[in-house]
Short mmCIF file of C-alpha atoms in Angstrom, two decimals:
data_model
loop_
_atom_site.label_atom_id
_atom_site.label_comp_id
_atom_site.label_asym_id
_atom_site.label_seq_id
_atom_site.Cartn_x
_atom_site.Cartn_y
_atom_site.Cartn_z
CA MET A 1 18.02 170.86 79.07
CA GLU A 2 18.80 167.74 78.53
CA ARG A 3 19.75 165.16 75.65
CA LEU A 4 16.91 164.51 74.18
CA GLN A 5 17.27 160.03 74.81
CA LYS A 6 17.56 160.27 78.29
CA ILE A 7 14.00 162.76 78.47
CA ILE A 8 12.58 159.73 76.77
CA ALA A 9 14.12 157.07 79.14
CA ARG A 10 13.24 159.66 82.55
CA ALA A 11 9.49 159.79 81.10
CA GLY A 12 9.32 155.99 81.25
CA LEU A 13 9.00 155.26 76.80
CA ALA A 14 11.84 153.27 76.92
CA SER A 15 15.76 152.57 78.16
CA ARG A 16 18.18 155.37 76.63
CA ARG A 17 19.97 153.06 74.90
CA GLN A 18 16.41 151.96 72.92
CA ALA A 19 15.95 156.13 72.97
CA GLU A 20 18.76 156.13 70.76
CA GLU A 21 17.97 154.12 68.03
CA TRP A 22 14.05 156.11 67.77
CA ILE A 23 15.73 158.97 67.58
CA ARG A 24 18.27 157.21 64.42
CA GLU A 25 15.30 155.99 63.08
CA GLY A 26 13.01 159.08 62.84
CA ARG A 27 10.82 158.41 65.25
CA VAL A 28 11.02 161.53 67.38
CA THR A 29 10.20 165.38 66.89
CA VAL A 30 10.31 168.27 69.32
CA ASN A 31 8.46 171.43 68.49
CA GLY A 32 7.65 168.93 64.92
CA THR A 33 10.85 168.95 64.13
CA VAL A 34 12.21 165.92 63.66
CA ILE A 35 15.61 165.60 65.92
CA GLN A 36 17.74 162.66 64.43
CA LYS A 37 21.53 163.95 66.38
CA LEU A 38 22.07 161.68 69.74
CA GLY A 39 23.79 165.41 71.14
CA PHE A 40 20.67 167.01 70.45
CA GLN A 41 19.37 169.03 73.41
CA ALA A 42 15.35 170.20 75.24
CA ASP A 43 13.84 171.64 77.42
CA SER A 44 11.11 168.52 78.63
CA GLU A 45 9.22 171.84 81.15
CA LYS A 46 9.29 174.03 78.35
CA ASP A 47 9.40 172.16 74.46
CA LYS A 48 7.37 169.48 72.81
CA VAL A 49 8.92 165.91 72.95
CA LYS A 50 6.94 163.29 70.48
CA VAL A 51 7.18 159.98 69.91
CA ASP A 52 5.65 158.87 66.55
CA GLY A 53 3.35 161.46 66.51
CA ARG A 54 2.51 161.12 70.42
CA ILE A 55 3.61 163.56 72.57
CA ILE A 56 5.42 162.65 76.06
CA PHE A 57 3.51 163.02 79.16
CA GLN A 58 4.81 163.28 82.74
CA ARG A 59 6.59 160.63 84.12
CA GLN A 60 4.92 157.96 85.55
CA PRO A 61 6.05 156.71 89.53
CA HIS A 62 8.73 154.49 88.68
CA THR A 63 7.69 150.02 88.59
CA THR A 64 9.51 147.13 87.82
CA TYR A 65 7.96 144.16 88.27
CA ALA A 66 9.46 140.18 87.62
CA PHE A 67 7.94 137.31 85.48
CA HIS A 68 8.60 133.89 84.19
CA LYS A 69 9.83 133.90 81.16
CA PRO A 70 8.07 130.86 79.34
CA SER A 71 9.76 129.34 76.56
CA GLY A 72 8.43 130.48 72.98
CA LEU A 73 7.54 133.58 74.45
CA ILE A 74 9.50 136.58 72.14
CA THR A 75 10.63 139.16 74.50
CA SER A 76 8.97 142.43 72.48
CA LEU A 77 6.28 144.34 72.19
CA GLY A 78 5.50 143.11 68.68
CA ASP A 79 6.80 140.88 66.74
CA PRO A 80 6.57 140.61 62.75
CA GLN A 81 5.93 137.00 62.00
CA ASN A 82 3.55 137.61 64.46
CA ARG A 83 4.56 134.98 67.42
CA PRO A 84 3.39 135.17 70.59
CA ASN A 85 5.67 138.68 72.49
CA LEU A 86 5.32 140.25 75.38
CA GLY A 87 3.52 142.75 73.67
CA ASP A 88 -0.17 141.05 75.95
CA LEU A 89 0.69 139.92 77.63
CA LEU A 90 1.64 143.73 78.77
CA LYS A 91 -1.28 145.09 77.74
CA ARG A 92 -3.71 143.01 80.18
CA LEU A 93 -0.44 143.26 83.14
CA ARG A 94 -0.06 147.23 83.37
CA LYS A 95 -3.23 148.79 83.04
CA GLY A 96 -2.21 152.19 81.91
CA GLU A 97 1.65 151.73 83.29
CA ARG A 98 4.49 151.69 80.51
CA LEU A 99 6.50 148.71 81.07
CA PHE A 100 9.60 147.46 78.36
CA PRO A 101 11.58 144.76 79.08
CA VAL A 102 15.23 144.91 80.77
CA GLY A 103 17.15 143.16 78.50
CA ARG A 104 16.46 139.96 76.37
CA LEU A 105 16.22 135.84 76.55
CA ASP A 106 15.87 134.50 73.79
CA TYR A 107 12.20 132.28 72.15
CA ASN A 108 14.10 129.20 73.11
CA SER A 109 15.14 130.40 77.14
CA SER A 110 13.17 131.08 79.88
CA GLY A 111 13.18 132.76 83.54
CA LEU A 112 13.89 135.28 85.09
CA LEU A 113 12.41 138.84 83.15
CA LEU A 114 12.86 142.46 84.45
CA LEU A 115 9.60 144.32 83.16
CA SER A 116 10.61 148.36 83.85
CA ASN A 117 9.26 151.68 83.23
CA HIS A 118 12.92 152.71 84.72
CA GLY A 119 14.84 153.97 81.63
CA ASP A 120 18.16 154.92 84.28
CA LEU A 121 18.09 151.24 85.86
CA ALA A 122 17.26 149.05 82.88
CA PHE A 123 20.12 150.99 80.54
CA ARG A 124 22.24 150.47 84.17
CA LEU A 125 21.26 147.55 84.42
CA THR A 126 22.00 145.72 80.47
CA HIS A 127 25.23 147.40 79.81
CA PRO A 128 28.16 145.41 80.60
CA ARG A 129 30.31 148.37 82.31
CA PHE A 130 27.98 147.75 85.59
CA GLU A 131 28.81 143.99 85.35
CA VAL A 132 25.42 143.12 87.06
CA LYS A 133 25.30 139.00 86.71
CA LYS A 134 23.43 136.60 84.96
CA ILE A 135 22.63 133.32 86.46
CA TYR A 136 21.17 130.19 84.17
CA GLU A 137 20.85 126.78 85.13
CA VAL A 138 21.48 125.11 82.17
CA LYS A 139 21.26 121.86 80.72
CA VAL A 140 23.53 120.11 78.14
CA HIS A 141 23.50 116.92 76.11
CA GLY A 142 27.41 115.47 77.00
CA LEU A 143 29.51 114.84 80.25
CA LEU A 144 31.53 118.20 80.17
CA SER A 145 35.57 117.54 81.21
CA ASP A 146 37.13 119.87 83.30
CA THR A 147 39.62 121.13 80.11
CA GLU A 148 36.31 122.11 78.65
CA LEU A 149 35.59 124.18 81.64
CA GLN A 150 38.13 126.05 82.09
CA ARG A 151 38.59 126.60 78.80
CA MET A 152 35.13 128.96 79.70
CA ARG A 153 36.06 130.35 82.50
CA ARG A 154 38.74 131.59 80.17
CA GLY A 155 37.20 132.48 77.56
CA VAL A 156 36.27 131.62 74.31
CA LYS A 157 36.14 133.67 70.46
CA LEU A 158 32.95 134.89 69.45
CA LYS A 159 32.18 137.19 66.08
CA GLU A 160 32.17 140.49 68.23
CA GLY A 161 35.60 139.03 70.02
CA VAL A 162 36.23 136.90 73.83
CA VAL A 163 33.37 136.28 75.85
CA ALA A 164 33.30 134.37 79.37
CA ALA A 165 31.53 132.63 82.28
CA VAL A 166 32.70 134.80 85.15
CA LYS A 167 31.23 131.43 87.03
CA VAL A 168 29.87 127.99 85.35
CA ARG A 169 29.96 124.35 87.55
CA VAL A 170 28.18 120.74 86.79
CA LYS A 171 25.34 120.90 89.36
CA ARG A 172 24.24 117.23 88.45
CA LYS A 173 25.43 114.14 86.32
CA LEU A 174 22.76 112.07 84.02
CA LYS A 175 23.83 109.22 81.15
CA ASN A 176 24.17 111.31 79.11
CA LYS A 177 23.47 114.84 80.32
CA SER A 178 24.81 117.72 82.44
CA TRP A 179 22.73 120.68 84.11
CA LEU A 180 25.57 123.48 84.96
CA GLU A 181 24.88 126.50 86.93
CA VAL A 182 26.48 129.92 84.34
CA GLU A 183 27.38 133.42 85.84
CA MET A 184 27.26 135.72 82.83
CA HIS A 185 28.09 139.07 82.87
CA GLU A 186 27.90 141.37 79.48
CA GLY A 187 24.47 139.48 78.61
CA ARG A 188 25.15 139.53 74.51
CA TYR A 189 22.84 137.23 72.09
CA ARG A 190 22.51 133.86 72.86
CA GLU A 191 25.72 134.23 74.65
CA VAL A 192 24.81 131.31 76.57
CA ARG A 193 24.06 129.19 74.65
CA ARG A 194 27.49 130.04 71.68
CA VAL A 195 30.24 129.58 74.19
CA PHE A 196 28.35 126.33 74.73
CA GLU A 197 28.68 125.92 71.48
CA ALA A 198 32.34 126.94 70.72
CA VAL A 199 33.57 124.34 72.53
CA GLY A 200 31.27 121.49 71.28
CA TYR A 201 28.02 121.22 73.57
CA THR A 202 24.12 122.18 72.06
CA VAL A 203 22.35 123.89 74.80
CA GLU A 204 18.81 121.44 75.17
CA LYS A 205 17.88 123.83 78.42
CA LEU A 206 18.38 127.49 79.76
CA VAL A 207 17.11 129.06 82.64
CA ARG A 208 17.90 132.21 84.27
CA VAL A 209 17.32 132.12 87.86
CA ARG A 210 19.24 135.10 88.78
CA PHE A 211 19.81 138.97 87.99
CA GLY A 212 21.58 140.61 89.85
CA PRO A 213 20.29 140.92 93.72
CA ILE A 214 16.07 139.12 92.13
CA ARG A 215 16.13 135.02 92.48
CA LEU A 216 13.27 133.52 90.44
CA GLY A 217 12.04 132.09 94.05
CA SER A 218 8.11 130.19 93.52
CA LEU A 219 7.04 132.28 90.84
CA PRO A 220 5.23 130.20 88.55
CA MET A 221 5.48 129.98 84.86
CA GLY A 222 3.45 133.19 83.32
CA GLY A 223 3.84 134.56 86.75
CA PHE A 224 4.69 138.20 87.23
CA ARG A 225 5.15 140.16 91.02
CA ARG A 226 6.02 144.03 91.58
CA LEU A 227 9.45 143.83 93.41
CA THR A 228 9.26 145.70 96.66
CA LYS A 229 10.28 148.48 98.08
CA ASP A 230 13.51 146.70 99.22
CA GLU A 231 14.83 145.15 95.97
CA VAL A 232 13.81 147.90 94.35
CA GLU A 233 16.91 149.45 96.21
CA ALA A 234 19.43 146.55 95.57
CA LEU A 235 18.64 146.39 92.60
CA HIS A 236 19.48 150.48 92.01
CA LYS A 237 22.63 149.70 94.70
CA ALA A 238 23.67 146.94 91.96
CA VAL A 239 24.30 149.67 89.13
CA GLY A 240 25.47 152.37 91.43
CA LEU A 241 22.07 154.40 91.84
CA THR A 242 22.54 154.85 95.34
CA GLY A 243 20.33 158.03 97.05
CA LYS A 244 17.96 158.04 94.43
CA LYS A 245 14.44 157.54 96.00
CA ALA A 246 13.96 153.53 94.70
CA SER A 247 10.88 152.95 93.30
#
């Protein structure tokens, strides 16, 4: 017996966090009964577990891809406003594989986005407790002072609490603009943009160039590539999944 959200995550349908949301929303049934209690346990081999009326089948082999997200794309599998989103792109890519985004990049940002059907891995990569580094290249209007950079490193107060850039450095100065490299660990909503706004600067361009040990590299805009076995093992190691078979 195991918790329902874990069964859904192991089936490759979503991360545990997403599965918990589905349970709260009443989208999950066990043997015909709607379950909305997060602590509910079931037997994945004996009980008939369904999400949105569809039965969970045997887990597919774990698969993880790197995707170079362009700006102007919603990081979700659908959008009520009919904006461009991942759903249509993944239909062409996965060919029967169930994939979902690991974390998010906001609509106007671009760069490295991981896609996976490995629920446990996705959960750990996005949970602040595991402190997985995300590195961004950021262009802002203006030239930041050493005092402002130090303030970002110490932490600025946002609505949900104090958020700090683990590392921030100026890469290049233009006439009235700056390119900076920023390292973050938490993954809060639009956190990089909001940290810069808190010290008085507007982000003009934001590109994620690294997620944990995985780098964007030369992957073209809009391009996908399946991670190598070594890269997947590195992801496992980064979140304490060593000793489990990488796939």
